[in-house]
Tab-separated table of C-alpha atoms in Angstrom:
chain	number	residue	atom	x	y	z
A	1	GLY	CA	98.041	93.512	86.939
A	2	GLN	CA	101.615	92.799	85.921
A	3	GLN	CA	102.767	89.266	86.811
A	4	LEU	CA	106.358	89.020	87.734
A	5	ASN	CA	107.553	85.087	88.308
A	6	GLN	CA	110.373	84.937	90.665
A	7	SER	CA	111.904	81.974	91.621
A	8	PRO	CA	112.913	80.007	94.425
A	9	GLN	CA	110.220	81.012	97.057
A	10	SER	CA	113.059	80.774	99.034
A	11	MET	CA	116.555	78.998	99.873
A	12	PHE	CA	118.075	77.876	102.450
A	13	ILE	CA	121.688	77.769	102.352
A	14	GLN	CA	125.409	77.601	104.201
A	15	GLU	CA	128.014	80.020	104.978
A	16	GLY	CA	129.966	80.425	101.974
A	17	GLU	CA	127.633	79.602	99.161
A	18	ASP	CA	126.751	81.524	96.214
A	19	VAL	CA	122.911	82.366	95.550
A	20	SER	CA	121.233	82.596	92.127
A	21	MET	CA	117.570	83.364	91.981
A	22	ASN	CA	115.972	85.054	89.165
A	23	CYS	CA	112.109	87.033	87.725
A	24	THR	CA	110.784	86.014	84.719
A	25	SER	CA	108.062	87.978	82.920
A	26	SER	CA	105.717	87.332	79.901
A	27	SER	CA	106.269	91.130	78.917
A	28	ILE	CA	108.871	93.519	77.734
A	29	PHE	CA	110.439	95.665	80.619
A	30	ASN	CA	113.368	98.566	80.211
A	31	THR	CA	114.205	98.923	83.676
A	32	TRP	CA	114.460	96.151	85.895
A	33	LEU	CA	114.848	96.594	89.856
A	34	TRP	CA	116.524	94.202	92.391
A	35	TYR	CA	115.397	95.437	96.557
A	36	LYS	CA	116.240	93.302	99.544
A	37	GLN	CA	113.535	93.613	102.708
A	38	ASP	CA	114.974	92.265	106.611
A	39	PRO	CA	112.213	91.776	109.000
A	40	GLY	CA	110.345	94.931	109.654
A	41	GLU	CA	111.972	97.208	107.542
A	42	GLY	CA	110.820	98.511	103.985
A	43	PRO	CA	112.929	97.374	100.929
A	44	VAL	CA	116.325	98.650	100.147
A	45	LEU	CA	117.336	98.875	96.066
A	46	LEU	CA	120.572	96.595	95.538
A	47	ILE	CA	120.799	97.377	92.130
A	48	ALA	CA	118.993	99.254	88.987
A	49	LEU	CA	119.451	97.590	85.443
A	50	TYR	CA	118.937	100.007	82.572
A	51	LYS	CA	119.842	97.964	79.093
A	52	ALA	CA	119.049	94.364	78.482
A	53	GLY	CA	122.218	92.477	78.529
A	54	GLU	CA	123.332	94.698	81.280
A	55	LEU	CA	125.364	92.577	83.860
A	56	THR	CA	126.085	95.204	87.032
A	57	SER	CA	127.492	93.935	90.265
A	58	ASN	CA	127.518	95.801	94.249
A	59	GLY	CA	129.723	94.375	95.990
A	60	ARG	CA	129.379	90.337	96.217
A	61	LEU	CA	126.079	91.001	94.224
A	62	THR	CA	125.576	90.691	90.758
A	63	ALA	CA	122.434	90.959	88.506
A	64	GLN	CA	121.867	90.764	84.855
A	65	PHE	CA	119.243	92.329	82.694
A	66	GLY	CA	118.070	89.551	80.253
A	67	ILE	CA	118.599	90.570	76.777
A	68	THR	CA	114.787	89.049	75.599
A	69	ARG	CA	114.341	92.319	78.596
A	70	LYS	CA	111.654	89.619	79.923
A	71	ASP	CA	114.034	88.324	82.451
A	72	SER	CA	116.215	89.468	85.423
A	73	PHE	CA	118.843	87.417	87.582
A	74	LEU	CA	120.714	88.237	90.542
A	75	ASN	CA	123.564	86.518	92.100
A	76	ILE	CA	124.875	86.572	95.495
A	77	SER	CA	128.562	84.957	96.060
A	78	ALA	CA	129.980	83.605	99.233
A	79	SER	CA	127.186	84.332	101.044
A	80	ILE	CA	127.489	85.230	104.951
A	81	PRO	CA	124.549	85.172	107.469
A	82	SER	CA	123.692	89.151	106.943
A	83	ASP	CA	122.368	88.325	103.425
A	84	VAL	CA	119.472	86.554	105.343
A	85	GLY	CA	116.458	88.650	104.315
A	86	ILE	CA	113.604	88.643	101.131
A	87	TYR	CA	114.894	89.902	97.813
A	88	PHE	CA	112.481	91.052	95.147
A	89	CYS	CA	112.647	91.664	91.812
A	90	ALA	CA	110.657	95.400	90.601
A	91	VAL	CA	109.982	96.916	87.450
A	92	PRO	CA	108.173	99.851	86.880
A	93	ALA	CA	103.919	99.313	86.292
A	94	ASP	CA	103.723	101.830	83.382
A	95	ARG	CA	106.149	102.587	80.220
A	96	GLY	CA	106.464	106.253	79.310
A	97	SER	CA	103.920	107.822	81.709
A	98	THR	CA	104.156	109.780	84.547
A	99	LEU	CA	103.653	107.174	86.556
A	100	GLY	CA	105.701	105.929	89.238
A	101	ARG	CA	104.406	102.662	90.315
A	102	LEU	CA	106.391	99.184	90.784
A	103	TYR	CA	105.013	95.789	90.187
A	104	PHE	CA	106.825	93.359	92.443
A	105	GLY	CA	107.991	90.201	92.341
A	106	ARG	CA	106.609	87.657	94.807
A	107	GLY	CA	110.525	87.466	96.530
A	108	THR	CA	113.038	85.163	97.277
A	109	GLN	CA	113.275	84.263	100.783
A	110	LEU	CA	117.013	83.700	101.999
A	111	THR	CA	118.223	82.518	105.099
A	112	VAL	CA	121.639	81.702	105.524
A	113	TRP	CA	123.245	79.115	108.182
A	114	PRO	CA	126.568	79.892	109.434
B	1	ASP	CA	120.603	112.814	104.175
B	2	THR	CA	119.238	109.912	101.768
B	3	GLU	CA	116.178	108.805	104.290
B	4	VAL	CA	112.922	108.491	104.436
B	5	THR	CA	111.680	108.739	107.954
B	6	GLN	CA	108.133	107.028	109.373
B	7	THR	CA	106.806	107.606	112.449
B	8	PRO	CA	105.127	105.896	114.654
B	9	LYS	CA	107.293	102.610	114.001
B	10	HIS	CA	104.739	100.465	115.574
B	11	LEU	CA	100.870	101.454	116.236
B	12	VAL	CA	98.328	99.439	117.621
B	13	MET	CA	94.798	101.043	117.517
B	14	GLY	CA	91.109	99.841	118.075
B	15	MET	CA	88.238	99.906	114.891
B	16	THR	CA	86.739	103.155	116.171
B	17	ASN	CA	90.251	104.833	117.071
B	18	LYS	CA	91.300	107.837	114.264
B	19	LYS	CA	95.498	107.871	114.547
B	20	SER	CA	97.448	109.338	111.809
B	21	LEU	CA	101.260	107.881	109.469
B	22	LYS	CA	103.404	110.252	109.030
B	23	CYS	CA	106.429	110.162	106.713
B	24	GLU	CA	109.275	112.813	106.315
B	25	GLN	CA	111.991	112.966	103.344
B	26	HIS	CA	114.920	115.605	102.802
B	27	MET	CA	115.818	114.443	99.587
B	28	GLY	CA	114.126	117.483	97.316
B	29	HIS	CA	112.143	114.446	95.941
B	30	ARG	CA	108.847	115.083	94.193
B	31	ALA	CA	107.273	112.188	94.571
B	32	MET	CA	106.297	109.970	97.291
B	33	TYR	CA	104.294	107.445	97.700
B	34	TRP	CA	102.123	104.899	100.225
B	35	TYR	CA	102.507	101.223	99.863
B	36	LYS	CA	101.179	98.335	101.961
B	37	GLN	CA	102.273	94.800	102.509
B	38	LYS	CA	101.648	92.021	104.478
B	39	ALA	CA	103.691	89.318	106.032
B	40	LYS	CA	105.046	87.083	103.365
B	41	LYS	CA	103.751	88.999	100.399
B	42	PRO	CA	105.196	92.245	98.181
B	43	PRO	CA	104.556	95.528	98.300
B	44	GLU	CA	101.027	96.542	96.883
B	45	LEU	CA	100.879	100.260	95.956
B	46	MET	CA	98.002	102.298	97.708
B	47	PHE	CA	98.975	105.989	96.821
B	48	VAL	CA	101.190	108.012	94.463
B	49	TYR	CA	101.771	112.366	94.950
B	50	SER	CA	103.630	113.842	92.523
B	51	TYR	CA	104.186	117.724	93.059
B	52	GLU	CA	102.107	117.250	96.458
B	53	LYS	CA	98.978	116.592	94.435
B	54	LEU	CA	97.360	113.029	94.302
B	55	SER	CA	98.481	111.495	91.219
B	56	ILE	CA	97.096	107.612	92.057
B	57	ASN	CA	94.680	106.047	94.215
B	58	GLU	CA	94.750	102.456	93.565
B	59	SER	CA	90.956	101.871	94.550
B	60	VAL	CA	91.854	102.043	98.714
B	61	PRO	CA	88.993	102.634	100.762
B	62	SER	CA	88.019	106.034	102.288
B	63	ARG	CA	89.119	104.817	105.781
B	64	PHE	CA	92.770	105.891	104.307
B	65	SER	CA	92.765	108.925	103.722
B	66	PRO	CA	96.585	110.336	101.977
B	67	GLU	CA	97.641	113.923	102.722
B	68	CYS	CA	100.579	115.443	101.592
B	69	PRO	CA	101.162	118.994	102.948
B	70	ASN	CA	104.244	120.075	101.491
B	71	SER	CA	107.073	118.039	99.897
B	72	SER	CA	108.553	116.964	102.496
B	73	LEU	CA	105.716	115.681	104.115
B	74	LEU	CA	103.161	112.628	103.733
B	75	ASN	CA	100.666	111.425	106.172
B	76	LEU	CA	98.119	109.113	106.476
B	77	HIS	CA	95.123	109.150	108.232
B	78	LEU	CA	93.113	106.366	109.787
B	79	HIS	CA	90.101	106.055	110.631
B	80	ALA	CA	87.697	103.061	111.521
B	81	LEU	CA	89.989	100.460	110.552
B	82	GLN	CA	89.306	96.926	110.366
B	83	PRO	CA	91.484	94.233	111.544
B	84	GLU	CA	91.991	92.662	107.743
B	85	ASP	CA	94.061	96.272	107.698
B	86	SER	CA	96.633	95.220	109.860
B	87	ALA	CA	100.075	95.202	108.008
B	88	LEU	CA	103.319	96.754	107.185
B	89	TYR	CA	102.942	100.999	105.448
B	90	LEU	CA	105.760	102.139	103.737
B	91	CYS	CA	106.321	105.122	102.786
B	92	ALA	CA	108.520	106.101	99.347
B	93	SER	CA	109.981	108.976	97.627
B	94	SER	CA	111.786	109.116	94.347
B	95	GLN	CA	112.981	112.626	92.650
B	96	ASP	CA	110.581	112.690	89.809
B	97	ILE	CA	107.888	110.036	88.659
B	98	GLY	CA	108.346	108.723	84.544
B	99	LEU	CA	111.763	109.487	84.468
B	100	ALA	CA	113.258	106.164	83.039
B	101	ASN	CA	115.896	105.715	85.983
B	102	GLU	CA	113.318	106.072	88.244
B	103	LYS	CA	114.436	104.492	91.746
B	104	LEU	CA	112.222	104.735	95.093
B	105	PHE	CA	113.771	104.462	98.729
B	106	PHE	CA	111.510	103.486	101.152
B	107	GLY	CA	110.609	104.499	104.557
B	108	SER	CA	111.358	101.655	106.860
B	109	GLY	CA	107.581	101.084	107.559
B	110	THR	CA	105.026	101.568	110.190
B	111	GLN	CA	103.795	98.243	111.489
B	112	LEU	CA	100.146	98.923	112.567
B	113	SER	CA	98.059	95.992	114.655
B	114	VAL	CA	93.971	96.901	114.106
B	115	LEU	CA	92.407	95.223	117.211
């Protein structure tokens, strides 16, 4: 399957700090998705990106679709304790077909100290 | 209603038991999915249903048997599982498959422990 390289694997930050994580791939994708997963819960979609170069915000979260279409970045500003969780990037596995499966990155575990 | 509801939330079963996981959505979505997630790993696709028909089986062992009784319900029947099948089982749905703006909505999952 497709390999998405997500980094960093984990982050330990102080409340109020900004956070940045990214995903890269050797293949081109037309859609990049960012999910957050709280412990014992399913992933929740944070931001969806559909155009190269697109910059989209959702509150304190900002994500960008790289212009090469091989990468994406997620930034969290002024982190708070409830930002704790695992953040996954994801891309559709099958372009131009009728199959809706996603490839996920390995995740970034975020810990925020008060 | 923008929720995908999964029951039970937790399940402990023996290797000889038969159990079922249930998933329900009322968003009018026509595609439903089962994913398996081991601790500290990303979700991995198991099955995809499109318009109540099985579209994808990702080479899942036959001890996992999916069923889609109608467009709102998705079941996963479990029989003779192994301890290594212990994981979080996630159900998801999407409006359709093959759309350019694909978005998956996940349930909270069933945390399964096989003893």
